[in-house]
Amino acid sequence: MTYKTIEFTTDGRLAYLMLNRPERLNALNDDLESEIRAALVAFDLDDDLWVLIIHGAGRAFCAGLDVKEHSSFSFGSDDATRGAKALAAVRSGHVGGAQHLRGTGGEGWLGRTANYKPVIAAVHGYVLGGGAHLAAECDLVVAAEDARFAISETTTGMSGSRTWAKINTFMPSKIASEMLITGRRIEAAELYRLGLVNRLVPAGEHLRAAEELAHEVLKVPPLAARDSVRVTRKQWVPLATQLDEQMQLSRLDLTEDFREANRAFAERRAPVFRAR
């Protein structure tokens, strides 16, 4: 398969999925979401591949959603345009507008697979919003010291509860609550101390360290490793699914504050919220 926004390569039993929109800091648009999903399925169903490393090209792992290109965003448009975009979102799998990405919902990117093979996130730079969501679902996380994580959905007027569910599963703390409530960016070193990150390495060393960790995993009997993955992923699926159901009732994507947050971002100004 030919990809436009990712690179999917293999080396023996090891596979690599590189997010490849460096000019947009690997921010998620519709094409990138679709191709991540396709590559994850290809990896899961290939009997010759046992471990996957997900990483990002350029200066960041993933800076979240691309508000200029993602079909979930329609700030600055009239009601008719917003309605058309909402319909397009439903047809493309973005049910509920900005509340649903192809990689989200309770089971997310990795909550339901055929084989539950280990996936390692090798992150650097920005790990924001949808990027934090993807990294938190991975079974192991290697982070460069320059990595900054954030549940940035909150600052755009959306709910980051599904990302929080995954982070809080492995790092239960008030820091996780602060990330959800404020959207503050947290340094990788702090998350390493709190247990969300498995390896903390100097800037530029994250992919090499992830490969070392992958080769450790490859020494384990693969079916036993996959059973361990299945057990750990099942910890966050029920809570994320419950929160996802609640999010569909809140419809934050229809609020004035949601539109204002994203207009302000596009116009490079401070937002003015009105709690409506």
PDB file of C-alpha atoms in Angstrom:
ATOM      1  CA  MET A   1       0.000   0.000   0.000  1.00  0.00           C
ATOM      2  CA  THR A   2       1.191   3.515  -0.829  1.00  0.00           C
ATOM      3  CA  TYR A   3       0.893   6.074   1.976  1.00  0.00           C
ATOM      4  CA  LYS A   4       0.885   9.882   1.763  1.00  0.00           C
ATOM      5  CA  THR A   5       1.240  10.897   5.412  1.00  0.00           C
ATOM      6  CA  ILE A   6       3.104   8.007   7.060  1.00  0.00           C
ATOM      7  CA  GLU A   7       5.952   5.635   6.362  1.00  0.00           C
ATOM      8  CA  PHE A   8       5.421   1.968   7.257  1.00  0.00           C
ATOM      9  CA  THR A   9       8.589  -0.122   7.085  1.00  0.00           C
ATOM     10  CA  THR A  10       9.847  -3.406   8.496  1.00  0.00           C
ATOM     11  CA  ASP A  11      13.121  -4.917   9.654  1.00  0.00           C
ATOM     12  CA  GLY A  12      12.768  -8.605  10.409  1.00  0.00           C
ATOM     13  CA  ARG A  13      10.145  -9.006  13.162  1.00  0.00           C
ATOM     14  CA  LEU A  14      10.172  -5.276  13.904  1.00  0.00           C
ATOM     15  CA  ALA A  15       7.861  -2.768  12.186  1.00  0.00           C
ATOM     16  CA  TYR A  16       8.059   1.037  12.134  1.00  0.00           C
ATOM     17  CA  LEU A  17       5.183   3.478  11.721  1.00  0.00           C
ATOM     18  CA  MET A  18       6.491   7.018  11.218  1.00  0.00           C
ATOM     19  CA  LEU A  19       4.072   9.936  11.226  1.00  0.00           C
ATOM     20  CA  ASN A  20       5.263  11.948   8.248  1.00  0.00           C
ATOM     21  CA  ARG A  21       3.758  15.436   8.130  1.00  0.00           C
ATOM     22  CA  PRO A  22       6.795  17.262   9.553  1.00  0.00           C
ATOM     23  CA  GLU A  23       5.774  20.576   7.997  1.00  0.00           C
ATOM     24  CA  ARG A  24       2.654  20.452  10.249  1.00  0.00           C
ATOM     25  CA  LEU A  25       4.464  18.905  13.269  1.00  0.00           C
ATOM     26  CA  ASN A  26       2.663  15.655  12.377  1.00  0.00           C
ATOM     27  CA  ALA A  27      -0.686  17.139  13.371  1.00  0.00           C
ATOM     28  CA  LEU A  28      -3.578  14.794  12.646  1.00  0.00           C
ATOM     29  CA  ASN A  29      -5.708  15.421   9.593  1.00  0.00           C
ATOM     30  CA  ASP A  30      -8.186  12.976   8.061  1.00  0.00           C
ATOM     31  CA  ASP A  31      -5.594  11.331   5.805  1.00  0.00           C
ATOM     32  CA  LEU A  32      -3.114  10.802   8.623  1.00  0.00           C
ATOM     33  CA  GLU A  33      -5.764   9.246  10.864  1.00  0.00           C
ATOM     34  CA  SER A  34      -6.888   6.874   8.114  1.00  0.00           C
ATOM     35  CA  GLU A  35      -3.353   5.817   7.274  1.00  0.00           C
ATOM     36  CA  ILE A  36      -2.392   5.228  10.909  1.00  0.00           C
ATOM     37  CA  ARG A  37      -5.406   2.969  11.240  1.00  0.00           C
ATOM     38  CA  ALA A  38      -4.536   1.100   8.027  1.00  0.00           C
ATOM     39  CA  ALA A  39      -0.921   0.579   9.113  1.00  0.00           C
ATOM     40  CA  LEU A  40      -1.969  -0.663  12.560  1.00  0.00           C
ATOM     41  CA  VAL A  41      -4.256  -3.233  10.944  1.00  0.00           C
ATOM     42  CA  ALA A  42      -1.506  -4.287   8.506  1.00  0.00           C
ATOM     43  CA  PHE A  43       0.912  -4.777  11.406  1.00  0.00           C
ATOM     44  CA  ASP A  44      -1.606  -6.654  13.520  1.00  0.00           C
ATOM     45  CA  LEU A  45      -2.495  -9.119  10.758  1.00  0.00           C
ATOM     46  CA  ASP A  46       1.038  -9.803   9.478  1.00  0.00           C
ATOM     47  CA  ASP A  47       2.281 -13.017  11.102  1.00  0.00           C
ATOM     48  CA  ASP A  48       5.900 -12.090  10.422  1.00  0.00           C
ATOM     49  CA  LEU A  49       5.756  -8.865  12.465  1.00  0.00           C
ATOM     50  CA  TRP A  50       5.871  -9.065  16.255  1.00  0.00           C
ATOM     51  CA  VAL A  51       6.652  -5.554  17.598  1.00  0.00           C
ATOM     52  CA  LEU A  52       5.822  -2.056  16.301  1.00  0.00           C
ATOM     53  CA  ILE A  53       7.539   1.274  17.005  1.00  0.00           C
ATOM     54  CA  ILE A  54       5.515   4.450  16.372  1.00  0.00           C
ATOM     55  CA  HIS A  55       7.510   7.665  15.993  1.00  0.00           C
ATOM     56  CA  GLY A  56       7.341  11.050  14.269  1.00  0.00           C
ATOM     57  CA  ALA A  57       9.377  12.753  11.552  1.00  0.00           C
ATOM     58  CA  GLY A  58      10.831  16.209  12.052  1.00  0.00           C
ATOM     59  CA  ARG A  59      10.666  18.273  15.238  1.00  0.00           C
ATOM     60  CA  ALA A  60       7.754  16.534  17.017  1.00  0.00           C
ATOM     61  CA  PHE A  61       5.945  13.290  17.560  1.00  0.00           C
ATOM     62  CA  CYS A  62       2.481  14.806  17.033  1.00  0.00           C
ATOM     63  CA  ALA A  63       1.119  18.268  17.831  1.00  0.00           C
ATOM     64  CA  GLY A  64      -2.518  17.127  18.081  1.00  0.00           C
ATOM     65  CA  LEU A  65      -5.307  17.795  15.591  1.00  0.00           C
ATOM     66  CA  ASP A  66      -4.693  19.985  12.575  1.00  0.00           C
ATOM     67  CA  VAL A  67      -7.452  22.548  13.114  1.00  0.00           C
ATOM     68  CA  LYS A  68      -6.974  23.950   9.616  1.00  0.00           C
ATOM     69  CA  GLU A  69      -7.379  20.648   7.773  1.00  0.00           C
ATOM     70  CA  HIS A  70      -9.323  18.284  10.039  1.00  0.00           C
ATOM     71  CA  SER A  71     -12.966  17.770   9.037  1.00  0.00           C
ATOM     72  CA  SER A  72     -14.075  17.948  12.661  1.00  0.00           C
ATOM     73  CA  PHE A  73     -13.308  21.673  12.818  1.00  0.00           C
ATOM     74  CA  SER A  74     -15.586  24.246  11.209  1.00  0.00           C
ATOM     75  CA  PHE A  75     -14.989  27.419  13.226  1.00  0.00           C
ATOM     76  CA  GLY A  76     -15.662  30.616  11.365  1.00  0.00           C
ATOM     77  CA  SER A  77     -18.330  29.032   9.146  1.00  0.00           C
ATOM     78  CA  ASP A  78     -22.043  29.616   9.008  1.00  0.00           C
ATOM     79  CA  ASP A  79     -24.587  27.115  10.255  1.00  0.00           C
ATOM     80  CA  ALA A  80     -25.152  25.599   6.806  1.00  0.00           C
ATOM     81  CA  THR A  81     -21.426  25.030   6.337  1.00  0.00           C
ATOM     82  CA  ARG A  82     -21.108  23.588   9.818  1.00  0.00           C
ATOM     83  CA  GLY A  83     -24.021  21.264   9.130  1.00  0.00           C
ATOM     84  CA  ALA A  84     -22.432  20.043   5.912  1.00  0.00           C
ATOM     85  CA  LYS A  85     -19.149  19.424   7.698  1.00  0.00           C
ATOM     86  CA  ALA A  86     -20.917  17.579  10.483  1.00  0.00           C
ATOM     87  CA  LEU A  87     -22.604  15.322   7.925  1.00  0.00           C
ATOM     88  CA  ALA A  88     -19.273  14.692   6.229  1.00  0.00           C
ATOM     89  CA  ALA A  89     -17.778  13.873   9.626  1.00  0.00           C
ATOM     90  CA  VAL A  90     -20.454  11.282  10.308  1.00  0.00           C
ATOM     91  CA  ARG A  91     -19.933   9.685   6.910  1.00  0.00           C
ATOM     92  CA  SER A  92     -16.181   9.510   7.407  1.00  0.00           C
ATOM     93  CA  GLY A  93     -16.377   7.994  10.875  1.00  0.00           C
ATOM     94  CA  HIS A  94     -16.099  11.266  12.843  1.00  0.00           C
ATOM     95  CA  VAL A  95     -19.461  10.789  14.540  1.00  0.00           C
ATOM     96  CA  GLY A  96     -20.279  13.706  16.818  1.00  0.00           C
ATOM     97  CA  GLY A  97     -18.057  16.180  15.025  1.00  0.00           C
ATOM     98  CA  ALA A  98     -14.970  17.077  17.020  1.00  0.00           C
ATOM     99  CA  GLN A  99     -15.833  14.557  19.708  1.00  0.00           C
ATOM    100  CA  HIS A 100     -14.876  11.557  17.533  1.00  0.00           C
ATOM    101  CA  LEU A 101     -11.722  10.762  15.619  1.00  0.00           C
ATOM    102  CA  ARG A 102     -11.138   7.495  13.794  1.00  0.00           C
ATOM    103  CA  GLY A 103      -8.564   6.707  16.450  1.00  0.00           C
ATOM    104  CA  THR A 104     -10.760   7.489  19.410  1.00  0.00           C
ATOM    105  CA  GLY A 105     -13.896   6.153  21.008  1.00  0.00           C
ATOM    106  CA  GLY A 106     -13.599   3.869  23.981  1.00  0.00           C
ATOM    107  CA  GLU A 107     -11.397   1.315  22.260  1.00  0.00           C
ATOM    108  CA  GLY A 108      -9.226   3.948  20.610  1.00  0.00           C
ATOM    109  CA  TRP A 109      -6.473   2.920  18.235  1.00  0.00           C
ATOM    110  CA  LEU A 110      -5.308  -0.186  20.092  1.00  0.00           C
ATOM    111  CA  GLY A 111      -8.047  -1.295  22.488  1.00  0.00           C
ATOM    112  CA  ARG A 112      -9.380  -3.987  20.148  1.00  0.00           C
ATOM    113  CA  THR A 113      -7.070  -5.941  17.832  1.00  0.00           C
ATOM    114  CA  ALA A 114      -6.848  -9.508  16.581  1.00  0.00           C
ATOM    115  CA  ASN A 115      -3.457 -10.315  18.080  1.00  0.00           C
ATOM    116  CA  TYR A 116      -2.529  -7.688  20.716  1.00  0.00           C
ATOM    117  CA  LYS A 117       1.089  -7.338  19.601  1.00  0.00           C
ATOM    118  CA  PRO A 118       3.325  -4.986  21.614  1.00  0.00           C
ATOM    119  CA  VAL A 119       3.512  -1.379  20.405  1.00  0.00           C
ATOM    120  CA  ILE A 120       6.192   1.077  21.552  1.00  0.00           C
ATOM    121  CA  ALA A 121       5.859   4.865  21.258  1.00  0.00           C
ATOM    122  CA  ALA A 122       9.155   6.684  20.631  1.00  0.00           C
ATOM    123  CA  VAL A 123       8.307  10.338  21.217  1.00  0.00           C
ATOM    124  CA  HIS A 124      10.056  13.696  21.071  1.00  0.00           C
ATOM    125  CA  GLY A 125       9.080  17.330  20.876  1.00  0.00           C
ATOM    126  CA  TYR A 126       5.348  17.939  21.054  1.00  0.00           C
ATOM    127  CA  VAL A 127       3.143  15.062  22.226  1.00  0.00           C
ATOM    128  CA  LEU A 128      -0.118  16.986  22.391  1.00  0.00           C
ATOM    129  CA  GLY A 129      -3.827  16.177  22.203  1.00  0.00           C
ATOM    130  CA  GLY A 130      -4.295  13.351  19.722  1.00  0.00           C
ATOM    131  CA  GLY A 131      -0.551  12.709  19.904  1.00  0.00           C
ATOM    132  CA  ALA A 132      -0.735  12.166  23.665  1.00  0.00           C
ATOM    133  CA  HIS A 133      -3.816  10.008  23.090  1.00  0.00           C
ATOM    134  CA  LEU A 134      -1.923   7.742  20.681  1.00  0.00           C
ATOM    135  CA  ALA A 135       1.219   7.571  22.819  1.00  0.00           C
ATOM    136  CA  ALA A 136      -0.750   6.767  25.992  1.00  0.00           C
ATOM    137  CA  GLU A 137      -2.360   3.778  24.280  1.00  0.00           C
ATOM    138  CA  CYS A 138       0.993   2.300  23.320  1.00  0.00           C
ATOM    139  CA  ASP A 139       2.166  -0.476  25.610  1.00  0.00           C
ATOM    140  CA  LEU A 140       5.580   1.071  26.274  1.00  0.00           C
ATOM    141  CA  VAL A 141       6.761   4.676  25.946  1.00  0.00           C
ATOM    142  CA  VAL A 142      10.289   5.910  25.267  1.00  0.00           C
ATOM    143  CA  ALA A 143      10.622   9.696  25.479  1.00  0.00           C
ATOM    144  CA  ALA A 144      13.367  12.133  24.617  1.00  0.00           C
ATOM    145  CA  GLU A 145      14.113  14.737  27.277  1.00  0.00           C
ATOM    146  CA  ASP A 146      12.722  17.445  25.001  1.00  0.00           C
ATOM    147  CA  ALA A 147       9.275  15.807  24.821  1.00  0.00           C
ATOM    148  CA  ARG A 148       6.295  17.768  26.169  1.00  0.00           C
ATOM    149  CA  PHE A 149       2.958  16.036  26.783  1.00  0.00           C
ATOM    150  CA  ALA A 150      -0.447  17.708  27.080  1.00  0.00           C
ATOM    151  CA  ILE A 151      -4.140  16.834  27.058  1.00  0.00           C
ATOM    152  CA  SER A 152      -4.649  19.899  24.895  1.00  0.00           C
ATOM    153  CA  GLU A 153      -8.225  19.039  23.891  1.00  0.00           C
ATOM    154  CA  THR A 154      -9.342  21.023  26.954  1.00  0.00           C
ATOM    155  CA  THR A 155      -7.819  24.257  25.663  1.00  0.00           C
ATOM    156  CA  THR A 156      -9.684  23.898  22.351  1.00  0.00           C
ATOM    157  CA  GLY A 157     -13.048  23.485  24.069  1.00  0.00           C
ATOM    158  CA  MET A 158     -13.251  19.712  23.716  1.00  0.00           C
ATOM    159  CA  SER A 159     -13.160  16.945  26.292  1.00  0.00           C
ATOM    160  CA  GLY A 160      -9.863  15.173  26.850  1.00  0.00           C
ATOM    161  CA  SER A 161     -11.408  12.546  29.095  1.00  0.00           C
ATOM    162  CA  ARG A 162     -10.530   9.560  26.906  1.00  0.00           C
ATOM    163  CA  THR A 163      -6.870  10.576  26.807  1.00  0.00           C
ATOM    164  CA  TRP A 164      -7.005  11.113  30.579  1.00  0.00           C
ATOM    165  CA  ALA A 165      -8.485   7.611  31.057  1.00  0.00           C
ATOM    166  CA  LYS A 166      -5.410   6.054  29.444  1.00  0.00           C
ATOM    167  CA  ILE A 167      -2.865   8.293  31.159  1.00  0.00           C
ATOM    168  CA  ASN A 168      -4.522   7.935  34.552  1.00  0.00           C
ATOM    169  CA  THR A 169      -4.602   4.135  34.241  1.00  0.00           C
ATOM    170  CA  PHE A 170      -0.818   4.004  34.254  1.00  0.00           C
ATOM    171  CA  MET A 171      -0.099   7.236  36.165  1.00  0.00           C
ATOM    172  CA  PRO A 172      -2.872   7.759  38.715  1.00  0.00           C
ATOM    173  CA  SER A 173      -2.161  11.168  40.221  1.00  0.00           C
ATOM    174  CA  LYS A 174      -3.387  14.716  40.590  1.00  0.00           C
ATOM    175  CA  ILE A 175      -0.882  15.572  37.842  1.00  0.00           C
ATOM    176  CA  ALA A 176      -3.069  13.607  35.436  1.00  0.00           C
ATOM    177  CA  SER A 177      -6.057  15.614  36.722  1.00  0.00           C
ATOM    178  CA  GLU A 178      -4.149  18.871  36.190  1.00  0.00           C
ATOM    179  CA  MET A 179      -3.308  17.824  32.641  1.00  0.00           C
ATOM    180  CA  LEU A 180      -6.995  17.237  31.939  1.00  0.00           C
ATOM    181  CA  ILE A 181      -8.342  20.378  33.636  1.00  0.00           C
ATOM    182  CA  THR A 182      -5.744  22.884  32.413  1.00  0.00           C
ATOM    183  CA  GLY A 183      -4.200  21.363  29.295  1.00  0.00           C
ATOM    184  CA  ARG A 184      -0.766  22.276  30.702  1.00  0.00           C
ATOM    185  CA  ARG A 185       2.263  20.831  28.942  1.00  0.00           C
ATOM    186  CA  ILE A 186       4.230  18.461  31.161  1.00  0.00           C
ATOM    187  CA  GLU A 187       7.897  17.622  30.663  1.00  0.00           C
ATOM    188  CA  ALA A 188       8.807  14.020  29.880  1.00  0.00           C
ATOM    189  CA  ALA A 189      11.074  13.902  32.952  1.00  0.00           C
ATOM    190  CA  GLU A 190       8.127  14.490  35.271  1.00  0.00           C
ATOM    191  CA  LEU A 191       6.056  11.800  33.565  1.00  0.00           C
ATOM    192  CA  TYR A 192       9.012   9.424  33.743  1.00  0.00           C
ATOM    193  CA  ARG A 193       9.210  10.037  37.486  1.00  0.00           C
ATOM    194  CA  LEU A 194       5.484   9.337  37.812  1.00  0.00           C
ATOM    195  CA  GLY A 195       5.603   6.157  35.746  1.00  0.00           C
ATOM    196  CA  LEU A 196       3.972   6.999  32.421  1.00  0.00           C
ATOM    197  CA  VAL A 197       7.285   6.871  30.517  1.00  0.00           C
ATOM    198  CA  ASN A 198       9.422   3.699  30.516  1.00  0.00           C
ATOM    199  CA  ARG A 199      12.685   5.179  29.230  1.00  0.00           C
ATOM    200  CA  LEU A 200      13.882   8.799  29.349  1.00  0.00           C
ATOM    201  CA  VAL A 201      16.774   9.490  26.989  1.00  0.00           C
ATOM    202  CA  PRO A 202      18.726  12.491  25.663  1.00  0.00           C
ATOM    203  CA  ALA A 203      17.232  14.411  22.762  1.00  0.00           C
ATOM    204  CA  GLY A 204      17.672  12.554  19.496  1.00  0.00           C
ATOM    205  CA  GLU A 205      18.136   9.156  21.162  1.00  0.00           C
ATOM    206  CA  HIS A 206      14.459   8.129  21.445  1.00  0.00           C
ATOM    207  CA  LEU A 207      14.298   5.909  18.353  1.00  0.00           C
ATOM    208  CA  ARG A 208      17.533   4.090  19.173  1.00  0.00           C
ATOM    209  CA  ALA A 209      16.349   3.477  22.741  1.00  0.00           C
ATOM    210  CA  ALA A 210      12.976   2.254  21.476  1.00  0.00           C
ATOM    211  CA  GLU A 211      14.757  -0.222  19.195  1.00  0.00           C
ATOM    212  CA  GLU A 212      16.758  -1.525  22.151  1.00  0.00           C
ATOM    213  CA  LEU A 213      13.555  -1.982  24.119  1.00  0.00           C
ATOM    214  CA  ALA A 214      11.874  -3.663  21.142  1.00  0.00           C
ATOM    215  CA  HIS A 215      14.697  -6.196  20.915  1.00  0.00           C
ATOM    216  CA  GLU A 216      14.206  -6.974  24.609  1.00  0.00           C
ATOM    217  CA  VAL A 217      10.530  -7.658  23.881  1.00  0.00           C
ATOM    218  CA  LEU A 218      11.451  -9.848  20.905  1.00  0.00           C
ATOM    219  CA  LYS A 219      13.348 -12.181  23.255  1.00  0.00           C
ATOM    220  CA  VAL A 220      10.077 -13.020  25.049  1.00  0.00           C
ATOM    221  CA  PRO A 221       7.834 -15.850  23.746  1.00  0.00           C
ATOM    222  CA  PRO A 222       5.525 -13.835  21.473  1.00  0.00           C
ATOM    223  CA  LEU A 223       2.230 -15.353  22.594  1.00  0.00           C
ATOM    224  CA  ALA A 224       3.064 -14.665  26.246  1.00  0.00           C
ATOM    225  CA  ALA A 225       3.974 -11.061  25.372  1.00  0.00           C
ATOM    226  CA  ARG A 226       0.671 -10.632  23.527  1.00  0.00           C
ATOM    227  CA  ASP A 227      -1.299 -11.997  26.456  1.00  0.00           C
ATOM    228  CA  SER A 228       0.404  -9.420  28.668  1.00  0.00           C
ATOM    229  CA  VAL A 229      -0.506  -6.672  26.195  1.00  0.00           C
ATOM    230  CA  ARG A 230      -4.126  -7.793  26.144  1.00  0.00           C
ATOM    231  CA  VAL A 231      -4.291  -7.683  29.949  1.00  0.00           C
ATOM    232  CA  THR A 232      -2.806  -4.185  30.218  1.00  0.00           C
ATOM    233  CA  ARG A 233      -4.956  -2.679  27.452  1.00  0.00           C
ATOM    234  CA  LYS A 234      -8.122  -4.049  29.010  1.00  0.00           C
ATOM    235  CA  GLN A 235      -7.457  -1.840  32.039  1.00  0.00           C
ATOM    236  CA  TRP A 236      -8.349   1.392  30.227  1.00  0.00           C
ATOM    237  CA  VAL A 237     -10.982   0.290  27.688  1.00  0.00           C
ATOM    238  CA  PRO A 238     -13.994   0.123  30.085  1.00  0.00           C
ATOM    239  CA  LEU A 239     -13.357   3.570  31.599  1.00  0.00           C
ATOM    240  CA  ALA A 240     -12.616   5.182  28.234  1.00  0.00           C
ATOM    241  CA  THR A 241     -15.792   3.655  26.791  1.00  0.00           C
ATOM    242  CA  GLN A 242     -17.896   4.950  29.680  1.00  0.00           C
ATOM    243  CA  LEU A 243     -16.419   8.442  29.310  1.00  0.00           C
ATOM    244  CA  ASP A 244     -16.947   8.324  25.569  1.00  0.00           C
ATOM    245  CA  GLU A 245     -20.670   7.724  26.095  1.00  0.00           C
ATOM    246  CA  GLN A 246     -20.851  10.703  28.452  1.00  0.00           C
ATOM    247  CA  MET A 247     -19.031  12.897  25.934  1.00  0.00           C
ATOM    248  CA  GLN A 248     -21.673  12.268  23.308  1.00  0.00           C
ATOM    249  CA  LEU A 249     -24.246  13.848  25.613  1.00  0.00           C
ATOM    250  CA  SER A 250     -22.211  16.988  26.300  1.00  0.00           C
ATOM    251  CA  ARG A 251     -21.613  17.893  22.601  1.00  0.00           C
ATOM    252  CA  LEU A 252     -18.951  20.433  23.414  1.00  0.00           C
ATOM    253  CA  ASP A 253     -18.300  20.751  19.681  1.00  0.00           C
ATOM    254  CA  LEU A 254     -21.579  22.695  19.404  1.00  0.00           C
ATOM    255  CA  THR A 255     -20.708  25.301  22.046  1.00  0.00           C
ATOM    256  CA  GLU A 256     -19.745  28.926  21.441  1.00  0.00           C
ATOM    257  CA  ASP A 257     -16.598  28.423  23.502  1.00  0.00           C
ATOM    258  CA  PHE A 258     -15.431  25.623  21.182  1.00  0.00           C
ATOM    259  CA  ARG A 259     -15.811  27.865  18.143  1.00  0.00           C
ATOM    260  CA  GLU A 260     -14.142  30.789  19.929  1.00  0.00           C
ATOM    261  CA  ALA A 261     -11.164  28.701  21.054  1.00  0.00           C
ATOM    262  CA  ASN A 262     -10.420  27.602  17.534  1.00  0.00           C
ATOM    263  CA  ARG A 263     -11.121  30.953  15.891  1.00  0.00           C
ATOM    264  CA  ALA A 264      -8.692  32.535  18.350  1.00  0.00           C
ATOM    265  CA  PHE A 265      -6.068  29.905  17.568  1.00  0.00           C
ATOM    266  CA  ALA A 266      -6.378  30.506  13.840  1.00  0.00           C
ATOM    267  CA  GLU A 267      -6.337  34.294  14.325  1.00  0.00           C
ATOM    268  CA  ARG A 268      -3.398  34.157  16.772  1.00  0.00           C
ATOM    269  CA  ARG A 269      -5.159  36.018  19.577  1.00  0.00           C
ATOM    270  CA  ALA A 270      -6.291  35.324  23.129  1.00  0.00           C
ATOM    271  CA  PRO A 271      -9.738  33.689  23.294  1.00  0.00           C
ATOM    272  CA  VAL A 272     -12.671  35.225  25.149  1.00  0.00           C
ATOM    273  CA  PHE A 273     -14.859  32.536  26.684  1.00  0.00           C
ATOM    274  CA  ARG A 274     -18.460  32.957  27.832  1.00  0.00           C
ATOM    275  CA  ALA A 275     -19.309  29.534  29.284  1.00  0.00           C
ATOM    276  CA  ARG A 276     -21.897  28.857  26.612  1.00  0.00           C
TER     277      ARG A 276
END
